[in-house]
Each structure stands twice: as structure tokens, then as C-alpha cells.
Amino acid sequence: MDIPKQYDPAQAEKDHYERWEKNGYFAPEINQDPSAPVFTIVIPPPNVTGSLHMGHALQHTMMDVMTRHKRMSGYRTLWLPGMDHAGISTQLMVTNALKEEGKTRFDLGREKFVERVWKWKAESGGQITVQMRREGASVDWSREKFTMDEDLSRAVREVFVRFYEEGLIYRGKRIVNWCPRDQTVLSDLEVEKLPQAGKLYYLRYPIKNSDRHLTVATTRPETMLGDTAVAVNPTDERFSDLVGAIILLPLTNREIPVIKDDYVDPAFGTGAVKITPAHDPNDYEMGLRHDLPQVVVIDAHAKMTADAGADFEGLDRYKARDKVVEEFEKLGLLDKVIDYEFSISKCERCKTVIEPLISEQWFMHMEPLRDLALGLMAQKQKPQFTPDVPYERIYTNWLENLRDWTISRQLWWGHQIPAWYTPSGEVIVARSEEEAREKAGTSELTQDQDVLDTWFSSALWPFSTLGWPDDTEDLRTFYPTSVLVTARDIIFLWVSRMVMMGMKFIGQEPFADVFVTGTILDSQGQRMSKTKRNGVDPLIVFDKFGVDATRLTLAQVGSTDTRWNEKQVESYRNFANKIWNAARFCLMNSDGAEVKPELLESKDLALHDRWIISRLNKTAERVNESLNTYQFHESVQTLYHFFWDDFCDWYIELSKSDVTAEEPSPKRTEARSRLLTVLEQALRLLHPFMPYITEELWQRLPGNKPLHSAYAGASSTIMLTSYPISSQEMIDDRAEREMSAIIDLVSRVRNIRSEMNIKPAERIPVIVGCPDQELRNTFSSARDQIARLVRAAEISIADQLNAPKASARAVLVGGAELAVPLEGLIDFEQERQRLGREQDKLRAEATKLEAQLANPSFVERAPAERVDEVRSRIADIAQRTSQLQQTIENLQ
RNA sequence: AGGCACGUACGUCAAUGGUAGACGGCUUCCCUUACAAGGAAGAGGUUGGGGGUUCGAAUCCCUCCGUGCCUACCA
């Protein structure tokens, strides 16, 4: 058997994925059981712009673990992959590429530009699919989707038309967030607010027919050119006589009124606010309330307009600010300037400061949709968030405060709005140009130049990918999906909108559960970001430690934010190597043996066999349970300790004498087969987390390795075997008790060896005194294995301890004692100290427990079984302490 | 400005009212024929501070300190 000593992930990762994919194992059709339950996940589509980052690797790992687990559990499983066209980001990328050629998108024109983006998408998107294959993601590539695919675009148009016909989508002139760089409107969610150190300017406005002034405070003096009123709070007595007065607005020839409005906070600034309805969202609202004119002084490029006055026209908004301040100072109207920190809105993509502008856009009324989502939460508690604590309330709260959604964007890359205009300006909304012509009765139509917000098509993802608006087999089978895995930051942007759209068009929630993943931070606790260049590239980690080790690291992150720690991956790389070598041992001793599931059911097994079977079943139970409740950390820990501690450290060691016997015998063959059989189950348990190494090793195991009955027709692969489930009768508490006594005995002897500095090569005699008959039998039948594990020359077991005085001793649980004769080797003082330390530990514990018992209310109020437990532990400790005491006294 | 979360061993994280654990790191010994990416044995924590509820608190409540995140129309 020719297996290298070190596991080489690259080798194992090479061929398996291709074979899985080629054989159609990822597609739900592989499942031949017509009554199989269904499990569906749609992937949160990555942007075509990026390559995969750690956040993707994290989410994909979670989704793949769930998918593989369910597939192995017999579910008809679909994990549907795809990508998002990511309007602004993608357009920006291509625009930047053009810039390097010295061109703008206008040089190409819309059609050529969009062609160019498609070309770019083909390259970049291809990258992502290669990377996802590397991750081992068991997605059904035959169903891969892209938000700009023809069928998904049809779904988008269908939704738009239906909403328009219901009056939920409308076109209107409103104040919007405008990005002067990208030249497009942005939704509130695409704007980020950042704190900024700025100034607060106090400007004096003269009152007409009076020598009085009204002073206003502003962070944006340049907007005063567009002021159409000054507002004060109705209850503010300082200004009550000025309400209705006329202000002579400096630098312009305008006269504007002083009005009253509750919005004004008398405590802030001067208590008087300048109102610029055309350039501030609040002022806009107030302008509507008071029917104020809107004077536009800043244009779409953030330059001043002609209405700003001849002195200002064409100036950049910041230049204009300086000039306004200068002029006020000259006129003696600048009261003061103070430092002031406020938050400023920036474009989430390009970080340009947003300019609020009045503009004609498409909007969507959200109230009826919002109510659908709220109703679902109120009546069915769906979606069920995991972890469940904060998100549900945040989600509900956000929905309650929802405002209309600005859905149009002034971009070229995206779904062009299916609205056409007749020469007379009539709006025709239709599913296609032909339909529009029919409706309009003319072919002289111009289509709206705008595209839809990217999130419009993403909102339809769970059903548009399954064939909606057609009533497809896929839609009927896989909708609603089972769980959505996502990061925290798009719960509103995406999750809530999918819920609304799903309820609206399918009448059912798009997913039952939402699993919210944590965030991987850098080693300093900072968010990983492109601009900070602190991201860790998952592909580099894959190369360094292997995909399986990385997946294990990511799986255990779960829902908590975690600092990236390469050491963790390294330790799981070591774990993979451990698995490799354990299998290597089994295979090196597999002559004549094979995997035989029935071997685990036979009667009259040795203790260590009964024990490992019990442990195996408990492990399966815990892993299934934790996977079903999204407790990935728990699953990983359980599997790690089962494999390393139970299987490697104890089971293999205890099997060794049988397995490595020189002479062939039925006993040897059976021991070898049993070992292989346990290993095979362990690999199956590990497979969802570590698909590559488990497949690699599983393929090498000889014997009968049946697939899950639902996949009977498929060729051999671990990914279609059945996931081990626990069986109550296989759990053997007695075997576990007996094994822990043996483990205790072995550990004690090893402790003595270590403390007494006995060379590992030195064989020692071990004497055990054990008054309990049953326990004595346990020790006796495991005598050879124990001797091997503690490197003993011989072990004598009797009902009483009968050892020379010059011995190191220990007291075991259950009243047994042991001695290691150390004639000439023992240092009595050292031994006394060692035993003393042990005694101290026991006493400390006893003190705690006694204090508990001394409290009358504990005995009265705590459950009886807990009190009994404490009592029996105290008794046990007391016995061991006194045995130790005697041992110490006998030493000399 | 509000809201929410978090603070546990040197590091990264577990532990949903019942004896505080894991992995890495650290110390000592060992290349014992599956594995030095390994084996064996150890050291290390009054769970951020203070108060409360409880027989019992890392866990529930209050408060303070520190750290993140989200939401928001203070000019």
C-alpha cells in the first residue's frame, strides 16, 4: 500500500469535483425517490464585478455543508447558483477600464458600451464560477442564472407592468439622492452617512422695512441662493413678531417670507432655519407644506445654475460656498463661523458627496408590500431568523418605517425600464415594445432611457430563477426555498424585498429560515475592505492549507464576528493530516479486510468495540442535531474530538494488538474490517465539511459501501451515501463507563511516568488493587491493551493493592488503587509532593461542594437529584483523599 | 441622537441558571514502525468594574467603563 505520509490537498482537490459535476451529482434529478423531501437554497448571487472574498467563502461553506448534509440524508436537494449584474459597480468598472483607453462611455454610445460590459462580464463572471468550483460548492450548474438573462429580464418586466397597472409604480418629480459623479439617482439604502468635521456658518438676513436681522445657521451657505423662506418654531416667542415678515435675501433680489413650522428645533443653532426646497430633503417637505417655490441653484454636475445669479453660475458647489461666505463677510452679514461635526451623505460606491436634487424618477409605493411582509411575521413568525435575537425586531421596525423606493437609475447597464413615450408625451408601460406599439397605436415610440435599481431584479431571485412567471415544475417543486444564508448588511436591501415580492407574486414566503452569518474581520478587528487592502484572499488560503481545512475554519465561525486567525486554519490542516494518517494506518493493515456494516451490529464485541460504536452513535446524534439547528461550531467540535480523541487516540490504539497481529487469523481480519467500517462512517460524518479528503479516502476503502437508497443508480461516491444517524440501542452507557475507568487508569500511570521522569523506552511493572469485582474484570480483559498504552512490562491485578513501599501510587475513581514500583528510582520527597498536589486539588473541590451543601436553602430548594449528585461527589472525593493520605503516610 | 450587540486563559473563540471548555501558543519529556502537521504530561481564568434577583449567575436585571454594528430629517 503506497500512501504518502503527508496529506496533499492539491492532489485530492484535483479530480473529484469534475467527476461529481460531470456525473450530475449536484442536480436534484440524481434523487430517484419520488417521495423524497425537498431542500432548496438559492445562492445570494455574487456581483459579477468581484472575485470571491472571504465573506463568500464563509457563506458558501455554510450553504454547502447544509446542502451536502441534506443530500446525504435523502432530500431532493437543489442549491441554485447565479450572479448579479450589479448595475452601478459593474458600469463603474467598465467605465474605469475605458478611461485608461482615454475614452468615456459616451464615445462608445449606449449600445456599444453595453456590449462591452457583456464581454467584460463573460471574463469576470467566468472567474467566479472557477473559484466556486474550487470551494467544492455542490451547486447545480445546469440551473445557473444571471439577473440579466432573458428569462429573468422577462420576470422583471412582468413585475414592473403588474405594479404599474395596480398603481404601485409611478413616475414623479421628487427630491432624490443624486451622485454628481455617477450621474445617477440612488436609493436611500445606497447612500452612506459618514461623520465629517465641518463648519456651521451663521448668516444674517435683513428684514424688509426694518433695521433688524434674522440670523440663520447653516452648514451649506451656497444653498442660500436657493432659499425661499426662513422658518421658526410656532411656539418660539423670540420670533413670534417676525412670523409673516419679509426677508431681503442677500446676494439675490428675492424677498422671502418668515414662516412657522413644527419641524424647527428652537434649541438648535439660532432657532431660525433657512429653507431651500430644491436642495435639502427636509426643506423640500416643508416647501410642499407651505407651497414654497423651488429655486434650483445646483445642477446635476454639482455646479451652480443660472438661477444662482450671474456671479455664481458655473461655479463648483464648494467654490460657490467660499464665495458666498466671502460676500456675506464683505456685507457685514457673517455673524460667526464655528467648527461643527455633522454626518454627510456619500455615494456608497464612489464616495462622492451626494447632492439632493429635484428630479423626475420612477418610484414604488411600499405600503401594501410592507404590510404583506409584516403580516407574514406577525401571523407565521416567518422568516425565522437564526440567531433569533435581534434581527426579527430590527427587520420589523425597519419595515414599519419604510418609505417609497426610488427604482430608476440613470445608468446604461441594467434592465431598461419597460416604459415608452409617444411623441405627444404619453407614457405606455408594456411587457415588450410590440405590446407598447399596440397599446399606443403608433410605432413612433421612445423607450425610457433609465434602468431599474439592481435590487429590483434581486428581489425576484427566489422565484425568477425557478422559471416564474411561467408555472414551471421547478417553481412548484423548489419554492418556497428552505433557508437563506446571508450577511447582516443586506437584510433590508435584499431579504425584506424578497419577502415582499414573494408574498405578492407567489403568495408564499420565499424561504422559511434566514441564517445570518458573522463577519470575518482582519487580525486587528477591522472589516476587510478593498480600499483598506486588508482582505485575506480565500484562494491563497486554499493553496496554503487546503480547501477542507479552510472550510472547517469557516464553518465554525457561524454567526459571530471573528478575527481572521491563520493559526486556526493551520490546526485544521493538521486535523486533515491526522485523518489522512489514521486512514493510512487502517489501509496499511487492511489485507483480507473490508468495510462491512453488519460487523458493528454483531454481539459479544470487545469493550473498545462496543465503546467506539456508542461514541459513533452519540456523535451522529449531536452532529445531526446541531446541523439542523445551524449550530455549526458545535458540529465541528464534535467531529474533531470524535475523530481525534475517540477514534485515533483510543480506538486505534486499543485495536492495534489485534489489527497488527503478525499471523493472519479470522480474529485479525475481523478487527481490521471493523476498524475500516468505523472509519468509513467517520468519513461520511465529516464529508459535508471536508468533501475532498473524505472522498479521496473513501474511494480507497475496500468493501461494501452502499449509497443512500435514493441514489441507488449512481456510481460510487461518498457524497451520495447516507449520512449516519444515531440509533438508541447502539448507545452503550456501560461500555462508556468502563472505558472511562480504563482511560483514567492509563492517564494515572502516564502521569506517574512523566512526573517521575521515567524514560519512555523503560518498561515498568504496574500493580492494580481493585476491590470492585466488575471493575477488576474490566481491567483484566483489557490488560494487554493497557500494558501497551502505558508501556508496562507486566500488569498485576488483585482485589487488594499489594505493592512494595518504594512505589509511586495513585487512587482511581471507583475505589481502585495503583502502584508503580520504583525500587531505587523513587524520590520520596518528590512523590510526597506530587500526591500532595493531587490532594490539594481534591480538597479545593470538596470545600466548594461542602459550602454548597452547608447552605440550608440549597438543600431545601434545589432539585433533589442535584443535591444527591453533590453528596455522592463529596463522598467520592473523601474516599480518595483518605486513600491518598494513607499512601502518603506509608511512604518512606 | 437613538437602537442593538459584544467584553471569558497570552491569542481566536465555546459554554442559553447547575463542577468555566476547545484549538493554537507556552513549559518538560519523547523522531515509541499511521501521523514531529505527531505522542505523553503539565502550567495558565475571583468570566471588564460595581450592584441586584436566585438555593445557585459567564448566563437574567440595573449601572458604569470599553469596543463594534445598525438606524435617523437637527439646519
XYZ file of C-alpha atoms in Angstrom, chain A residues 328-874:
547
model
C -21.508 87.908 3.403
C -18.371 88.976 5.190
C -17.979 91.958 2.856
C -21.566 92.957 3.547
C -21.034 92.588 7.275
C -23.687 89.872 7.392
C -21.468 86.997 8.523
C -22.229 86.645 12.193
C -19.783 83.890 13.045
C -18.351 80.554 11.933
C -17.897 77.683 14.335
C -16.399 74.213 13.986
C -19.070 71.623 13.739
C -19.131 67.900 13.150
C -22.038 66.509 11.191
C -22.749 63.489 9.061
C -22.554 63.771 5.340
C -24.154 61.539 2.721
C -21.872 59.847 0.252
C -22.345 57.529 -2.676
C -21.796 54.036 -1.328
C -19.882 53.047 -4.466
C -17.736 56.035 -5.373
C -17.781 58.042 -2.123
C -18.755 61.281 -3.851
C -20.807 63.642 -1.706
C -24.469 63.274 -2.602
C -26.356 66.289 -3.882
C -30.062 66.258 -3.083
C -31.806 67.321 -6.278
C -35.329 67.506 -7.559
C -35.634 65.118 -10.390
C -38.161 63.074 -12.292
C -37.864 59.415 -11.369
C -39.786 56.165 -11.035
C -40.920 55.231 -7.555
C -42.621 52.330 -5.900
C -45.262 52.617 -3.189
C -44.221 50.267 -0.433
C -47.170 50.269 1.963
C -49.141 47.329 0.536
C -45.969 45.264 0.116
C -44.691 46.220 3.505
C -47.966 45.029 5.018
C -47.553 41.643 3.357
C -44.148 41.211 4.987
C -45.344 42.455 8.359
C -48.342 40.161 8.170
C -46.153 37.164 7.480
C -44.025 37.961 10.501
C -46.985 38.642 12.746
C -49.009 35.593 11.762
C -46.432 32.949 10.914
C -43.251 34.290 12.501
C -41.514 33.995 9.167
C -38.841 34.243 8.139
C -37.314 32.634 11.198
C -34.013 34.342 11.826
C -31.004 32.464 13.215
C -29.562 33.658 15.503
C -33.018 34.760 16.550
C -32.327 37.522 18.999
C -32.083 40.950 17.396
C -32.865 40.674 13.690
C -36.545 39.978 13.833
C -37.243 43.176 15.725
C -34.887 45.266 13.622
C -36.480 43.885 10.499
C -39.999 44.576 11.685
C -39.092 48.004 12.926
C -37.464 48.889 9.642
C -40.470 47.734 7.685
C -42.733 49.903 9.774
C -40.766 52.991 8.825
C -40.408 52.188 5.160
C -40.649 54.950 2.602
C -41.206 54.835 -1.150
C -38.448 53.198 -3.145
C -36.723 55.085 -5.934
C -36.349 52.381 -8.557
C -34.966 54.174 -11.614
C -31.269 54.707 -12.247
C -29.566 56.824 -14.860
C -27.308 54.013 -15.989
C -26.867 52.023 -19.150
C -26.151 48.658 -17.546
C -29.286 47.055 -16.201
C -32.897 46.315 -17.028
C -34.130 49.200 -19.132
C -37.448 50.426 -17.826
C -40.296 48.982 -19.924
C -41.935 52.346 -20.467
C -42.276 54.090 -23.803
C -43.241 57.630 -24.696
C -45.363 58.691 -27.629
C -44.443 61.876 -29.483
C -47.149 63.633 -27.506
C -45.543 62.543 -24.255
C -47.964 59.812 -23.287
C -46.476 57.032 -21.142
C -47.007 53.429 -22.249
C -45.884 50.667 -19.918
C -45.736 47.247 -21.561
C -44.032 43.861 -21.477
C -42.383 44.476 -24.845
C -42.014 47.121 -27.495
C -44.562 45.300 -29.669
C -47.092 45.362 -26.880
C -46.315 49.034 -26.332
C -46.908 49.803 -30.013
C -50.207 48.019 -29.930
C -51.289 49.874 -26.843
C -50.154 53.210 -28.220
C -51.444 52.663 -31.709
C -48.229 54.080 -33.106
C -44.728 52.826 -33.694
C -43.166 56.193 -33.032
C -42.109 55.352 -29.517
C -39.062 56.176 -27.470
C -38.176 53.888 -24.592
C -37.359 55.380 -21.217
C -33.585 55.700 -21.025
C -33.303 54.711 -17.390
C -32.666 51.257 -15.987
C -34.011 49.685 -12.815
C -32.213 49.538 -9.486
C -30.197 46.310 -9.299
C -32.107 45.279 -6.200
C -35.320 45.256 -8.202
C -34.265 42.099 -10.031
C -32.540 40.652 -6.945
C -35.830 40.925 -5.102
C -37.347 38.422 -7.529
C -34.396 35.993 -7.318
C -36.038 33.137 -5.347
C -38.751 32.686 -7.957
C -37.435 34.276 -11.154
C -34.613 31.711 -11.085
C -37.177 28.909 -10.928
C -38.975 29.987 -14.074
C -41.608 32.484 -12.927
C -43.842 33.943 -14.435
C -44.388 30.543 -16.016
C -45.856 27.880 -13.791
C -42.867 25.561 -14.015
C -42.159 22.214 -12.462
C -39.133 23.748 -10.716
C -41.194 26.526 -9.218
C -43.759 24.092 -7.895
C -41.077 21.759 -6.533
C -38.471 24.081 -5.051
C -40.428 27.143 -3.898
C -40.522 28.184 -1.090
C -36.844 27.599 -0.515
C -35.625 26.169 2.773
C -33.160 28.680 4.075
C -31.447 31.868 3.037
C -27.855 32.354 4.124
C -26.757 35.950 4.165
C -24.687 38.606 5.842
C -26.247 41.130 8.177
C -25.870 44.185 5.969
C -28.401 43.239 3.298
C -31.319 42.227 5.479
C -33.223 45.333 4.385
C -31.727 45.846 0.978
C -32.441 42.297 -0.104
C -34.084 39.947 2.402
C -37.080 42.149 3.137
C -37.664 42.870 -0.533
C -37.579 39.187 -1.450
C -40.188 38.537 1.221
C -42.427 41.281 -0.107
C -42.112 40.179 -3.724
C -42.531 36.506 -2.896
C -45.687 37.169 -0.929
C -47.015 39.445 -3.643
C -46.432 37.251 -6.678
C -46.346 33.692 -5.380
C -48.430 34.162 -2.281
C -45.886 32.289 -0.197
C -42.773 33.313 1.685
C -39.567 32.853 -0.339
C -37.774 30.983 2.453
C -38.630 29.515 5.809
C -35.416 30.440 7.616
C -32.783 33.119 7.377
C -29.373 32.199 8.678
C -27.327 35.311 9.327
C -23.596 34.705 9.176
C -20.982 36.581 11.119
C -18.334 38.770 9.589
C -14.705 37.834 9.170
C -12.606 40.724 10.405
C -8.904 41.157 9.915
C -6.470 40.355 12.719
C -6.906 43.920 14.046
C -10.672 43.562 14.276
C -11.262 45.793 11.240
C -13.680 44.992 8.469
C -11.959 43.601 5.430
C -12.272 46.006 2.537
C -10.769 46.636 -0.836
C -9.873 50.204 -0.057
C -8.091 49.228 3.155
C -6.379 46.386 1.324
C -6.642 44.245 4.439
C -8.611 41.428 2.870
C -7.422 37.848 3.005
C -7.838 36.036 -0.305
C -9.516 32.664 0.249
C -7.748 31.207 -2.775
C -4.370 31.846 -1.224
C -5.546 30.174 1.972
C -6.810 27.223 -0.070
C -3.394 26.895 -1.663
C -1.594 27.091 1.624
C -3.730 24.845 3.827
C -6.208 23.146 1.542
C -9.889 23.740 0.884
C -11.110 21.289 3.532
C -9.136 22.887 6.351
C -10.352 26.336 5.304
C -13.938 25.140 5.155
C -13.711 23.723 8.660
C -12.358 27.031 9.937
C -15.139 28.961 8.249
C -17.903 26.565 9.252
C -17.172 27.035 12.928
C -17.362 30.827 12.623
C -21.131 30.564 12.408
C -22.913 33.743 13.372
C -20.285 35.511 15.416
C -17.909 38.106 14.102
C -14.434 36.633 14.179
C -10.974 37.947 13.678
C -9.147 36.074 10.978
C -6.604 33.761 12.502
C -4.447 31.714 10.188
C -3.327 29.526 13.085
C -6.823 28.155 13.254
C -6.669 27.010 9.643
C -3.296 25.515 10.306
C -4.670 23.436 13.131
C -7.432 22.126 10.886
C -4.828 21.411 8.229
C -3.168 19.277 10.894
C -6.506 17.653 11.553
C -6.822 16.780 7.881
C -3.383 15.244 8.075
C -4.470 13.287 11.121
C -7.437 11.899 9.209
C -5.119 11.035 6.364
C -2.730 9.137 8.569
C -5.416 7.343 10.521
C -6.809 6.096 7.231
C -3.300 5.289 6.122
C -2.862 3.068 9.169
C -6.169 1.333 8.538
C -5.302 0.739 4.909
C -1.783 -0.457 5.631
C -3.376 -3.135 7.766
C -6.299 -3.986 5.555
C -5.091 -7.211 3.988
C -8.057 -9.510 3.685
C -10.339 -6.941 5.303
C -13.176 -4.791 4.004
C -15.882 -2.383 5.084
C -18.738 -4.478 6.466
C -21.551 -2.504 8.124
C -23.016 -5.623 9.761
C -19.834 -6.024 11.828
C -20.936 -3.157 14.023
C -24.120 -4.990 14.925
C -22.692 -8.333 15.999
C -22.974 -9.478 19.612
C -20.156 -10.260 22.028
C -17.912 -7.435 20.981
C -14.884 -6.393 22.967
C -15.227 -3.378 25.233
C -13.396 -0.956 22.956
C -15.598 -2.013 20.035
C -18.802 -1.527 21.981
C -17.397 1.769 23.179
C -16.495 3.217 19.777
C -19.870 2.201 18.363
C -21.538 4.012 21.219
C -19.379 7.075 20.660
C -20.071 6.955 16.931
C -23.801 6.972 17.513
C -23.626 9.776 20.022
C -21.530 11.763 17.591
C -24.007 11.204 14.765
C -26.817 12.289 17.049
C -25.100 15.502 18.085
C -23.929 16.391 14.611
C -27.340 15.882 13.026
C -28.970 17.854 15.774
C -26.512 20.731 15.571
C -26.627 20.870 11.781
C -30.404 21.010 11.799
C -30.291 23.958 14.179
C -27.459 25.777 12.409
C -25.008 25.197 15.278
C -22.027 24.688 13.032
C -19.487 25.336 15.733
C -20.920 22.506 17.747
C -20.823 20.130 14.767
C -17.193 20.900 14.024
C -16.098 20.496 17.637
C -17.970 17.223 17.985
C -16.482 15.757 14.843
C -12.979 16.967 15.652
C -12.969 15.364 19.072
C -14.662 12.216 17.987
C -12.148 11.618 15.261
C -9.007 12.698 17.041
C -9.662 11.714 20.645
C -12.050 8.798 20.464
C -11.108 7.213 17.183
C -7.369 7.919 16.889
C -6.134 8.230 20.447
C -8.150 5.377 21.908
C -9.865 3.164 19.419
C -6.968 2.703 17.019
C -4.557 2.264 19.914
C -6.782 -0.313 21.585
C -7.302 -2.174 18.331
C -3.648 -2.237 17.459
C -2.734 -5.516 19.100
C -5.447 -7.333 17.145
C -5.070 -5.411 13.922
C -1.302 -5.642 13.670
C -1.009 -9.295 14.734
C 1.706 -10.990 12.700
C -0.229 -14.129 11.892
C -3.349 -13.973 9.761
C -6.441 -15.144 11.620
C -10.194 -14.652 11.474
C -9.852 -12.517 14.573
C -7.315 -10.251 12.889
C -9.422 -9.939 9.754
C -12.489 -9.087 11.754
C -10.657 -6.462 13.804
C -9.316 -4.921 10.611
C -12.717 -4.914 8.950
C -14.344 -3.388 11.984
C -11.751 -0.645 12.040
C -12.359 0.096 8.356
C -16.096 0.119 8.940
C -15.871 2.654 11.748
C -13.548 4.775 9.640
C -15.988 4.673 6.744
C -18.767 6.032 8.937
C -16.499 8.703 10.357
C -15.642 9.851 6.821
C -19.317 10.080 5.989
C -19.920 12.206 9.053
C -17.099 14.512 8.023
C -17.998 14.721 4.357
C -20.244 17.824 4.342
C -17.429 19.791 5.942
C -14.440 18.206 4.230
C -15.646 16.941 0.869
C -12.292 16.394 -0.784
C -10.260 14.401 1.720
C -13.259 12.265 2.642
C -13.946 11.367 -0.974
C -10.290 10.708 -1.631
C -10.003 8.282 1.276
C -13.442 6.755 0.945
C -12.669 5.739 -2.629
C -9.724 3.727 -1.351
C -11.650 1.752 1.251
C -12.287 -1.823 0.182
C -15.637 -3.489 0.708
C -19.352 -2.991 0.626
C -20.118 0.719 0.709
C -23.757 1.191 -0.279
C -25.161 4.509 -1.428
C -28.306 6.017 0.032
C -31.298 4.190 -1.417
C -32.446 7.354 -3.198
C -29.271 7.325 -5.265
C -29.068 3.616 -5.972
C -28.429 4.102 -9.665
C -25.441 6.412 -9.283
C -21.838 5.346 -9.405
C -19.831 5.155 -6.238
C -19.220 8.386 -4.310
C -19.253 9.306 -0.660
C -21.447 12.312 -1.379
C -24.385 10.033 -2.192
C -24.003 7.661 0.751
C -26.382 8.079 3.624
C -25.497 10.409 6.452
C -25.094 8.348 9.631
C -27.946 8.697 12.072
C -27.874 7.536 15.640
C -29.661 4.535 16.918
C -30.605 4.469 20.553
C -29.779 0.783 21.028
C -26.238 1.341 19.859
C -25.569 3.753 22.690
C -23.924 1.729 25.439
C -23.580 3.640 28.695
C -21.946 0.738 30.439
C -19.211 0.493 27.827
C -18.628 4.228 28.155
C -18.330 3.944 31.942
C -15.919 1.057 31.699
C -13.818 2.789 29.096
C -13.540 5.906 31.183
C -12.194 3.773 34.035
C -9.545 2.418 31.698
C -8.745 5.872 30.387
C -8.417 7.048 33.977
C -6.050 4.192 34.822
C -3.878 4.807 31.767
C -3.713 8.548 32.402
C -2.635 7.990 36.018
C 0.196 5.721 35.055
C 1.317 8.115 32.360
C 1.211 10.928 34.866
C 3.475 8.958 37.188
C 5.864 8.203 34.363
C 6.061 11.815 33.417
C 6.394 13.202 36.944
C 8.968 10.597 37.907
C 10.940 11.201 34.753
C 10.789 7.623 33.631
C 12.250 7.259 30.160
C 9.659 6.351 27.514
C 11.660 3.328 26.491
C 11.658 1.925 30.004
C 9.150 -0.853 30.679
C 7.680 -0.705 34.135
C 5.598 -3.054 36.220
C 2.140 -1.819 37.209
C 0.179 -3.130 40.167
C -3.547 -2.545 40.449
C -5.657 -3.143 43.533
C -9.354 -3.138 42.881
C -11.938 -4.330 45.383
C -14.825 -3.977 42.918
C -15.204 -7.246 41.057
C -16.799 -5.849 37.921
C -14.195 -3.164 37.533
C -11.481 -5.735 38.131
C -12.843 -7.817 35.288
C -12.859 -4.793 33.032
C -9.217 -4.106 33.774
C -8.287 -7.756 33.396
C -9.804 -8.173 29.985
C -8.118 -5.019 28.717
C -4.814 -5.927 30.360
C -2.822 -6.277 27.138
C -4.056 -3.050 25.659
C -3.433 -1.170 28.877
C 0.085 -2.565 29.052
C 0.691 -1.349 25.542
C -0.637 2.117 26.239
C 1.360 2.689 29.404
C 4.402 0.788 28.170
C 4.265 -1.649 31.053
C 6.324 -4.802 31.351
C 3.552 -6.521 33.248
C 0.313 -5.641 34.971
C -0.894 -7.462 38.011
C -4.452 -7.020 39.140
C -5.797 -8.128 42.506
C -8.587 -7.182 44.896
C -6.112 -5.518 47.261
C -3.149 -3.365 46.445
C -0.052 -5.267 47.318
C 2.971 -3.238 46.350
C 6.468 -2.527 47.620
C 6.899 0.563 49.747
C 9.141 2.191 47.185
C 6.302 2.745 44.729
C 4.541 5.679 43.171
C 0.862 5.409 43.772
C -2.428 6.783 42.601
C -6.054 6.494 43.608
C -8.588 5.903 40.887
C -12.277 6.626 40.603
C -14.347 3.751 41.974
C -12.024 2.834 44.827
C -9.229 1.250 42.824
C -5.603 1.992 43.540
C -2.492 1.561 41.543
C 1.217 1.420 42.208
C 4.300 1.601 40.081
C 7.252 0.009 41.916
C 10.278 2.211 41.544
C 12.960 0.469 43.536
C 15.970 2.743 43.578
C 14.317 5.240 41.244
C 11.852 6.874 43.527
C 12.435 10.197 45.164
C 10.180 10.029 48.208
C 10.085 13.757 48.693
C 9.071 14.315 45.096
C 6.438 11.641 45.301
C 5.049 13.120 48.503
C 4.756 16.468 46.810
C 3.087 15.005 43.772
C 0.491 13.235 45.882
C 0.081 16.347 47.997
C -0.750 18.412 44.936
C -3.344 15.902 43.920
C -4.836 16.017 47.390
C -4.977 19.805 47.310
C -6.957 19.727 44.130
C -9.453 17.312 45.590
C -9.762 19.309 48.788
C -10.371 22.531 46.941
C -13.204 20.913 45.083
C -14.601 19.373 48.251
C -14.542 22.730 50.021
C -16.668 24.259 47.298
C -19.140 21.424 47.365
C -19.390 21.345 51.126
C -20.100 25.045 51.235
C -22.947 24.432 48.855
C -24.328 21.649 50.989
C -23.921 23.692 54.164
C -26.388 26.194 52.784
C -29.793 25.052 54.068
C -31.695 26.794 51.266
C -29.722 24.861 48.682
C -30.753 21.564 50.224
C -34.308 22.771 50.554
C -34.839 24.376 47.179
C -32.523 22.794 44.660
C -33.812 19.714 42.865
C -33.210 16.559 44.894
C -31.162 14.880 42.210
C -28.734 17.788 42.174
C -28.319 17.607 45.917
C -27.714 13.866 45.695
C -25.167 14.408 42.988
C -23.239 16.826 45.170
C -23.399 14.421 48.108
C -22.086 11.489 46.140
C -19.294 13.563 44.718
C -18.257 14.645 48.175
